[in-house]
Coordinates of C-alpha atoms in Angstrom, one line a residue:
M12 CA 4.5 34.3 10.5
T13 CA 4.4 38.0 9.5
V14 CA 6.5 38.7 6.4
R15 CA 8.5 41.9 6.6
S16 CA 7.7 44.1 3.6
E17 CA 10.8 45.6 2.0
K18 CA 10.6 48.7 -0.2
P19 CA 12.2 48.4 -3.6
I20 CA 15.5 50.4 -3.6
D21 CA 16.0 52.7 -6.5
D22 CA 19.1 51.6 -8.3
P23 CA 18.7 51.8 -12.1
E24 CA 22.0 50.2 -12.6
W25 CA 20.7 46.7 -11.8
Q26 CA 18.0 47.0 -14.4
K27 CA 20.7 47.0 -17.1
L28 CA 22.0 43.6 -16.0
P29 CA 21.1 40.3 -17.8
C30 CA 18.6 38.1 -15.9
D31 CA 21.2 35.5 -14.9
E32 CA 23.0 38.3 -12.9
K33 CA 19.8 39.8 -11.6
V34 CA 18.8 36.6 -9.9
Q35 CA 22.1 36.7 -8.0
H36 CA 21.9 40.4 -7.0
K37 CA 21.9 41.6 -3.4
L38 CA 18.7 43.6 -3.9
W39 CA 15.6 41.5 -3.5
N40 CA 13.7 43.6 -6.1
A41 CA 16.5 42.9 -8.6
R42 CA 16.2 39.2 -8.0
L43 CA 12.4 39.4 -8.3
A44 CA 12.7 41.1 -11.7
G45 CA 15.3 38.5 -12.7
Y46 CA 13.1 35.6 -11.8
E47 CA 10.2 37.2 -13.9
E48 CA 12.5 37.5 -16.8
C49 CA 13.8 34.0 -16.5
G50 CA 10.2 32.7 -16.5
K51 CA 9.5 34.5 -19.8
L52 CA 12.8 33.2 -21.2
F53 CA 12.1 29.6 -20.2
A54 CA 8.6 29.8 -21.7
S55 CA 9.8 31.2 -25.0
Q56 CA 12.2 28.4 -25.9
D57 CA 11.2 26.4 -29.0
S58 CA 13.0 23.2 -27.9
S59 CA 13.1 21.4 -24.5
K60 CA 16.8 20.8 -25.2
S61 CA 17.6 24.5 -25.7
G62 CA 21.0 25.5 -24.4
E63 CA 19.4 28.3 -22.4
F64 CA 18.1 25.7 -20.0
E65 CA 21.5 24.2 -19.3
D66 CA 22.9 27.7 -18.7
Y67 CA 20.7 28.1 -15.7
L68 CA 21.2 24.7 -14.0
D69 CA 23.6 25.9 -11.4
L70 CA 21.4 28.9 -10.6
L71 CA 18.1 27.0 -10.1
P72 CA 18.6 26.3 -6.4
R73 CA 18.5 30.0 -5.7
F74 CA 15.0 30.2 -7.2
A75 CA 13.7 28.1 -4.3
M76 CA 15.6 29.5 -1.4
D77 CA 15.5 33.3 -1.8
A78 CA 15.4 35.0 1.6
N79 CA 12.7 37.4 0.5
E80 CA 9.3 35.9 0.3
N81 CA 8.1 38.2 -2.6
A82 CA 11.1 37.3 -4.6
K83 CA 10.9 33.6 -3.7
E84 CA 7.3 33.5 -5.0
K85 CA 8.5 34.7 -8.4
G86 CA 11.4 32.4 -8.3
L87 CA 9.2 29.4 -7.8
E88 CA 6.9 30.5 -10.7
A89 CA 10.0 30.6 -12.9
L90 CA 11.2 27.3 -11.6
L91 CA 7.8 25.6 -12.4
I92 CA 8.1 26.8 -16.0
F93 CA 11.7 25.4 -16.1
I94 CA 10.6 22.0 -14.8
Q95 CA 7.7 21.9 -17.2
E96 CA 9.6 22.9 -20.3
A97 CA 13.3 21.7 -19.9
H98 CA 14.5 18.3 -20.9
V99 CA 17.3 18.6 -18.3
A100 CA 14.7 19.2 -15.5
R101 CA 14.9 15.6 -14.5
T102 CA 18.5 16.1 -13.4
T103 CA 17.6 18.8 -10.9
V104 CA 15.6 16.8 -8.4
G105 CA 18.5 16.3 -5.9
D106 CA 19.3 20.0 -5.9
I107 CA 15.8 21.4 -5.7
V108 CA 13.4 19.1 -4.0
P109 CA 14.9 18.9 -0.5
T110 CA 14.9 22.7 -0.4
L111 CA 11.3 22.8 -1.5
V112 CA 10.3 20.5 1.3
S113 CA 12.3 22.1 4.0
K114 CA 12.0 25.8 3.0
C115 CA 8.8 26.2 1.0
L116 CA 6.2 23.9 2.3
S117 CA 6.0 25.8 5.6
G118 CA 5.9 29.2 3.8
R119 CA 3.0 31.5 3.2
P120 CA 0.1 30.1 1.2
K121 CA 1.2 31.3 -2.3
I122 CA 4.7 29.9 -1.8
K123 CA 3.3 26.6 -0.5
E124 CA 1.0 26.4 -3.5
R125 CA 3.9 27.0 -5.9
A126 CA 5.9 24.4 -4.2
F127 CA 3.1 21.9 -4.6
D128 CA 2.8 22.7 -8.3
I129 CA 6.5 22.1 -8.8
L130 CA 6.6 18.8 -6.8
L131 CA 3.6 17.5 -8.8
M132 CA 5.3 18.6 -12.0
Y133 CA 8.4 16.6 -11.0
I134 CA 6.1 13.6 -10.6
E135 CA 4.6 14.3 -14.0
I136 CA 8.1 14.2 -15.6
D137 CA 8.6 10.7 -14.3
K138 CA 10.5 11.6 -11.1
N139 CA 7.7 10.1 -9.0
A140 CA 9.9 7.7 -6.9
E141 CA 12.3 10.5 -6.0
I142 CA 9.5 12.9 -4.9
E143 CA 7.8 10.2 -2.9
D144 CA 11.1 9.5 -1.1
E145 CA 11.4 13.1 -0.1
L146 CA 7.8 13.4 1.0
V147 CA 8.2 10.3 3.2
K148 CA 11.3 11.8 4.8
G149 CA 9.2 15.0 5.4
L150 CA 6.7 13.0 7.5
E151 CA 9.5 12.8 10.1
N152 CA 10.2 16.5 10.1
K153 CA 9.9 18.3 13.5
Q154 CA 7.8 21.1 12.1
P155 CA 4.1 20.2 12.0
K156 CA 3.5 22.5 9.0
I157 CA 6.0 20.5 6.9
V158 CA 4.5 17.2 8.0
Q159 CA 1.0 18.4 7.3
A160 CA 2.1 19.7 3.8
C161 CA 3.8 16.4 3.0
L162 CA 0.6 14.5 3.9
E163 CA -1.5 16.8 1.9
L164 CA 0.8 16.5 -1.1
L165 CA 0.8 12.7 -0.9
R166 CA -3.0 12.8 -0.8
K167 CA -3.1 15.1 -3.8
G168 CA -0.6 13.1 -5.7
L169 CA -2.4 9.9 -5.0
S170 CA -5.7 11.4 -6.0
E171 CA -4.4 12.7 -9.3
F172 CA -1.8 10.1 -10.4
G173 CA -3.1 6.9 -8.8
S174 CA -1.4 4.3 -6.6
K175 CA 0.7 2.8 -9.5
V176 CA 2.5 6.1 -9.9
L177 CA 2.6 6.9 -6.2
P178 CA 2.7 3.5 -4.5
I179 CA 1.1 3.4 -1.1
K180 CA 3.4 0.9 0.5
P181 CA 6.3 3.3 1.3
F182 CA 4.3 5.9 3.2
L183 CA 1.3 4.1 4.8
P184 CA 3.2 2.7 7.8
K185 CA 4.4 6.2 8.6
V186 CA 0.9 7.8 8.2
I187 CA -1.0 5.6 10.7
P188 CA 0.9 6.7 13.8
L189 CA 0.3 10.4 12.8
L190 CA -3.3 9.9 13.6
E191 CA -2.2 10.4 17.2
D192 CA 0.1 13.4 16.5
R193 CA 0.0 16.3 19.0
D194 CA -0.8 18.7 16.2
K195 CA -4.4 18.8 15.1
T196 CA -3.7 19.7 11.5
V197 CA -1.4 16.7 11.2
R198 CA -4.0 14.4 12.7
D199 CA -6.7 15.7 10.4
E200 CA -4.6 15.5 7.3
S201 CA -3.6 11.9 8.2
K202 CA -7.2 11.0 8.3
L203 CA -7.9 12.6 4.9
L204 CA -5.0 10.7 3.4
L205 CA -6.2 7.4 4.8
V206 CA -9.6 8.0 3.3
E207 CA -7.9 8.6 -0.1
I208 CA -5.9 5.4 0.4
Y209 CA -9.1 3.6 1.1
R210 CA -10.4 4.7 -2.2
W211 CA -7.5 3.1 -4.0
I212 CA -7.0 -0.2 -2.1
G213 CA -10.4 -0.8 -0.6
K214 CA -11.6 -2.2 2.7
Q215 CA -10.2 -5.7 2.4
T216 CA -6.6 -4.5 2.0
L217 CA -6.6 -1.5 4.3
M218 CA -8.6 -2.6 7.4
P219 CA -6.0 -5.3 8.5
L220 CA -3.4 -2.6 8.5
I221 CA -5.3 -0.1 10.7
Q222 CA -7.0 -2.6 13.0
N223 CA -5.0 -1.4 16.0
V224 CA -6.0 2.2 15.6
K225 CA -7.9 3.5 18.7
P226 CA -11.6 2.9 18.6
I227 CA -12.6 6.6 18.4
Q228 CA -10.2 7.1 15.5
M229 CA -11.5 4.0 13.8
Q230 CA -15.1 5.2 14.2
E231 CA -14.2 8.5 12.6
L232 CA -12.5 6.8 9.7
Q233 CA -15.3 4.3 9.2
T234 CA -17.8 7.2 9.1
E235 CA -15.7 8.7 6.2
F236 CA -15.3 5.4 4.5
D237 CA -19.0 4.8 4.5
K238 CA -19.6 8.1 2.7
L239 CA -17.6 6.9 -0.3
D240 CA -19.3 5.5 -3.4
L241 CA -16.5 3.4 -4.8
N242 CA -18.6 2.2 -7.7
G243 CA -19.7 5.7 -8.7
A244 CA -18.5 9.2 -8.1
D245 CA -15.7 8.1 -5.8
K246 CA -14.3 5.3 -7.9
P247 CA -10.5 5.8 -8.1
R248 CA -9.4 7.0 -11.5
Q249 CA -6.1 8.5 -12.7
I250 CA -6.7 12.0 -13.9
R251 CA -3.1 13.2 -14.4
F252 CA -0.5 11.3 -16.2
L253 CA 3.3 10.9 -16.4
R254 CA 5.0 12.0 -19.6
S255 CA 5.7 8.3 -20.1
Q256 CA 2.0 7.4 -19.8
Q257 CA 0.6 9.3 -22.7
N258 CA -0.8 6.1 -24.2
V259 CA -3.0 5.6 -21.1
K260 CA -4.1 9.2 -21.2
Q261 CA -5.0 8.9 -24.9
K262 CA -7.1 5.8 -24.2
Q263 CA -9.1 7.6 -21.5
E264 CA -9.6 10.7 -23.7
Q265 CA -10.7 8.7 -26.7
A266 CA -13.1 6.8 -24.4
V267 CA -14.7 10.0 -23.2
A268 CA -14.7 11.6 -26.6
S269 CA -16.5 8.5 -28.1
G270 CA -19.5 9.3 -26.0
G271 CA -19.7 6.0 -24.1
G272 CA -20.6 2.5 -25.3
A273 CA -19.0 -0.9 -24.6
G274 CA -15.7 0.0 -26.2
A275 CA -15.4 3.2 -24.2
S276 CA -16.3 1.4 -21.0
V277 CA -13.5 -1.2 -21.6
A278 CA -11.0 1.5 -22.3
V279 CA -11.8 3.4 -19.2
D280 CA -11.7 0.2 -17.1
E281 CA -8.3 -0.6 -18.5
A282 CA -7.0 2.9 -17.7
E283 CA -8.4 2.6 -14.1
T284 CA -6.7 -0.8 -13.7
D285 CA -3.4 0.6 -15.0
A286 CA -3.6 3.3 -12.3
Q287 CA -4.1 0.9 -9.3
E288 CA -1.3 -0.7 -7.4
D289 CA -1.3 -4.4 -6.6
L290 CA -0.8 -4.3 -2.9
D291 CA -0.2 -7.1 -0.4
P292 CA -1.1 -5.7 3.0
L293 CA 1.1 -8.2 4.9
E294 CA 4.2 -6.9 3.2
M295 CA 3.7 -3.6 5.0
L296 CA 3.4 -5.1 8.5
E297 CA 6.2 -5.9 10.9
A298 CA 6.6 -9.7 11.6
V299 CA 5.9 -10.6 15.2
N300 CA 6.9 -13.7 17.2
V301 CA 3.7 -14.5 18.9
L302 CA 5.2 -17.4 20.8
D303 CA 6.6 -14.8 23.3
K304 CA 3.1 -13.5 23.7
L305 CA 1.2 -16.7 24.3
P306 CA -1.3 -16.6 27.2
K307 CA 0.1 -17.9 30.5
E308 CA -0.5 -21.5 31.1
F309 CA -1.6 -21.9 27.5
F310 CA -0.4 -25.5 27.0
E311 CA -1.8 -26.5 30.4
K312 CA -5.3 -24.9 29.8
I313 CA -5.6 -26.4 26.3
E314 CA -5.5 -29.8 27.9
S315 CA -8.1 -28.9 30.6
K316 CA -11.0 -31.2 31.1
Q317 CA -13.3 -28.2 31.2
W318 CA -14.2 -27.2 27.6
K319 CA -14.8 -23.6 28.6
D320 CA -11.2 -23.4 29.8
R321 CA -10.0 -24.8 26.5
K322 CA -12.1 -22.4 24.5
E323 CA -11.1 -19.4 26.6
V324 CA -7.4 -19.9 26.0
L325 CA -8.0 -20.6 22.3
D326 CA -10.1 -17.4 22.0
D327 CA -7.2 -15.5 23.5
L328 CA -4.9 -17.0 20.9
V329 CA -7.3 -16.0 18.1
T330 CA -7.2 -12.4 19.4
L331 CA -3.4 -12.5 19.5
L332 CA -3.1 -13.8 16.0
T333 CA -5.7 -11.3 14.7
Q334 CA -3.8 -8.4 16.2
N335 CA -0.6 -9.7 14.7
P336 CA -1.4 -11.0 11.2
K337 CA 2.2 -11.2 10.1
L338 CA 4.2 -13.8 12.0
A339 CA 8.0 -14.1 12.3
S340 CA 8.9 -17.3 10.4
D341 CA 12.1 -17.9 12.4
G342 CA 10.2 -19.1 15.5
D343 CA 9.6 -22.7 16.3
Y344 CA 5.9 -23.3 16.1
F345 CA 6.0 -27.0 16.4
E346 CA 4.7 -27.4 19.9
L347 CA 1.9 -24.9 19.2
V348 CA 0.8 -26.5 16.0
K349 CA 1.0 -30.0 17.6
A350 CA -1.3 -28.9 20.4
L351 CA -3.8 -27.3 18.0
S352 CA -3.7 -30.3 15.7
K353 CA -4.5 -32.6 18.7
V354 CA -7.6 -30.5 19.4
I355 CA -8.8 -30.8 15.8
S356 CA -8.2 -34.5 15.8
K357 CA -9.6 -35.5 19.2
D358 CA -11.7 -32.8 20.9
S359 CA -15.4 -33.6 20.9
N360 CA -16.6 -30.1 21.7
I361 CA -17.6 -28.3 18.5
P362 CA -17.1 -24.6 19.7
V363 CA -13.5 -25.6 20.7
V364 CA -12.8 -27.3 17.4
L365 CA -14.2 -24.2 15.5
V366 CA -12.0 -21.7 17.3
T367 CA -9.0 -24.1 16.9
A368 CA -9.5 -24.2 13.2
K369 CA -9.5 -20.3 13.3
C370 CA -6.2 -20.4 15.1
L371 CA -4.6 -22.8 12.6
T372 CA -5.9 -20.7 9.7
A373 CA -4.4 -17.5 11.2
L374 CA -1.1 -19.3 11.8
A375 CA -0.9 -20.5 8.2
K376 CA -1.8 -17.1 6.8
G377 CA 0.6 -15.3 9.1
L378 CA 3.5 -17.6 8.4
R379 CA 2.8 -18.1 4.7
K380 CA 5.8 -20.1 3.3
G381 CA 7.1 -20.4 6.8
F382 CA 4.2 -22.8 7.5
K383 CA 5.8 -25.4 5.2
N384 CA 7.1 -27.5 8.1
Y385 CA 3.6 -27.9 9.6
A386 CA 1.3 -27.9 6.5
I387 CA 1.2 -31.6 5.9
A388 CA 0.4 -32.5 9.5
V389 CA -2.3 -29.9 9.7
L390 CA -3.9 -31.0 6.4
E391 CA -3.9 -34.6 7.7
V392 CA -5.9 -33.9 10.8
C393 CA -8.2 -31.4 9.1
L394 CA -9.0 -33.7 6.2
D395 CA -9.7 -36.6 8.6
R396 CA -12.0 -34.3 10.8
F397 CA -14.3 -33.7 7.8
R398 CA -16.0 -36.8 9.2
E399 CA -17.7 -34.4 11.6
K400 CA -20.4 -33.7 9.0
K401 CA -21.5 -30.5 10.7
T402 CA -21.6 -27.6 8.1
N403 CA -19.9 -25.0 10.3
V404 CA -17.1 -27.4 11.2
I405 CA -16.6 -28.4 7.5
E406 CA -16.5 -24.7 6.4
A407 CA -13.9 -23.8 9.2
L408 CA -11.7 -26.8 8.2
R409 CA -11.9 -25.9 4.5
E410 CA -10.6 -22.5 5.4
T411 CA -7.7 -24.0 7.3
C412 CA -6.9 -26.4 4.5
D413 CA -6.9 -23.5 2.0
A414 CA -4.6 -21.5 4.2
A415 CA -2.2 -24.4 4.7
Y416 CA -1.9 -25.4 1.1
P417 CA 0.5 -22.6 0.0
G418 CA 3.0 -24.1 2.6
T419 CA 3.2 -27.3 0.6
N420 CA 2.5 -28.6 -2.9
L421 CA 0.7 -31.4 -4.7
E422 CA 3.6 -33.7 -4.8
Q423 CA 4.5 -33.3 -1.1
M424 CA 0.9 -33.8 0.1
A425 CA 0.1 -36.7 -2.2
E426 CA 0.5 -39.5 0.4
T427 CA -1.7 -37.7 2.9
V428 CA -4.5 -36.8 0.4
I429 CA -4.5 -40.3 -1.2
V430 CA -5.2 -41.8 2.2
T431 CA -8.2 -39.6 2.9
L432 CA -9.5 -40.2 -0.7
A433 CA -9.8 -43.8 0.5
H434 CA -11.4 -42.9 3.8
K435 CA -14.3 -45.1 5.0
T436 CA -16.5 -42.0 5.6
P437 CA -18.1 -40.7 2.3
I438 CA -18.1 -37.1 3.5
V439 CA -14.3 -37.2 4.1
R440 CA -13.7 -38.5 0.6
Q441 CA -16.1 -35.9 -0.9
C442 CA -14.5 -32.9 1.0
T443 CA -11.0 -34.2 0.2
Q444 CA -11.9 -34.3 -3.5
Q445 CA -13.3 -30.8 -3.4
F446 CA -10.1 -29.5 -1.7
L447 CA -8.0 -31.3 -4.3
T448 CA -10.1 -29.7 -7.1
K449 CA -9.2 -26.2 -5.8
C450 CA -5.5 -27.2 -5.7
F451 CA -5.6 -28.5 -9.3
A452 CA -7.3 -25.2 -10.4
M453 CA -4.3 -23.3 -9.1
A454 CA -1.8 -25.6 -10.5
T455 CA 0.7 -25.0 -13.4
Q456 CA 2.7 -27.4 -15.5
T457 CA 5.5 -26.9 -13.0
T458 CA 3.5 -27.7 -9.9
L459 CA 1.5 -30.4 -11.5
P460 CA 3.8 -32.3 -13.9
K461 CA 2.6 -35.6 -15.5
K462 CA 4.5 -37.7 -12.9
V463 CA 2.5 -36.1 -10.1
L464 CA -0.8 -36.3 -11.9
K465 CA -0.3 -40.0 -12.4
I466 CA -0.1 -40.4 -8.7
Y467 CA -3.6 -38.9 -8.2
L468 CA -5.4 -40.4 -11.1
P469 CA -6.0 -44.0 -9.8
P470 CA -7.5 -42.9 -6.4
L471 CA -9.6 -40.2 -8.1
I472 CA -11.0 -42.6 -10.6
K473 CA -11.9 -45.0 -7.8
V474 CA -13.6 -42.2 -5.8
H475 CA -15.6 -41.3 -9.0
I476 CA -16.7 -44.9 -9.5
D477 CA -17.7 -45.3 -5.9

């Protein structure tokens, strides 16, 4: 956009006005001069609680919405100083930030740069949640320039402040669809932001969330991911801190100043840990009822006498569950779990059993606590099937048992486990004991009170003696 250049109008009268009147003047050059004077005034205050700051609260929105681009640039410079210096700056977010997003992020480069500086300064003064909310709203703006700028600012904020200060969860679901936006700058910036997200949360967390991205886009992302050295130069580290985080900043500065050593390494590691968000990828996904998406004739084919037919329909189910890792817990999965459990219990074909175990594992992980109605039945058939003795089957069944366990507890599954601890086949007893060891390792005094422990002790002692 070409900005119309306006010549300053000679009117010496406005020069005699105080700066609070100049910023309201009809002449753009008067307002520009007023903004410059305000910037100097704000910077010269000895206290962040100076009354001068409060005197300008009502005028501040003008600084960000001046109709003249030259004046607006100076207004934003003064506004940045105000946000940086004034204690009352925290109260101005609602009046200033929406204007910055809608009126400044699509402006000429200098105005966009000043708007970035102000928004990042708002984050620094502990208004990170509010700024993130406005930027997330900006991702739905109809102007590509604003969407691109919001993406860029989220990336910059994440890179500098870290994912604890700027949590990834609120914006990631909105970023992924923008990979297919009509505007190339939006697509490119979305990719850059996802690469930055990858730095902070890693492959294990991010990949399940972007698995439905088109192959060509995934290939481009993977190429960028592979370039990162997450244990070296690209390791995520907070480099800018909130006003309330000065203790973290001091730790890092002291570690660097000390010149290295074990203590310095620990201090830096602690600072890095403090900057990283604990993120559960499933929380960001929409729950899906896969029962409505089951392959046609699923229950008929799973009973087929031809093992290839059974495996084919089970492979389809694995694909379906992989594509939809978060499952709606309000569905009735009883018939599905019953059919899969029957395969585990009775099917003699190893490839079929292996893929069925994968299905049950995915169901348990996708339903989480919603798997509680099926966990005991699944554990019963899996523990009994340890009799197979084949290593690949045992490993697959172990994964299923581990996934099912969060749906139950040591007290509820006691009867089932005690039966398999007394199984006639030694490998079943051994694998059951190993599974139980994992459960005990995760237990607390609440989940493993003395009364429950007493139930397990006799059969465990007997297994040990045997």
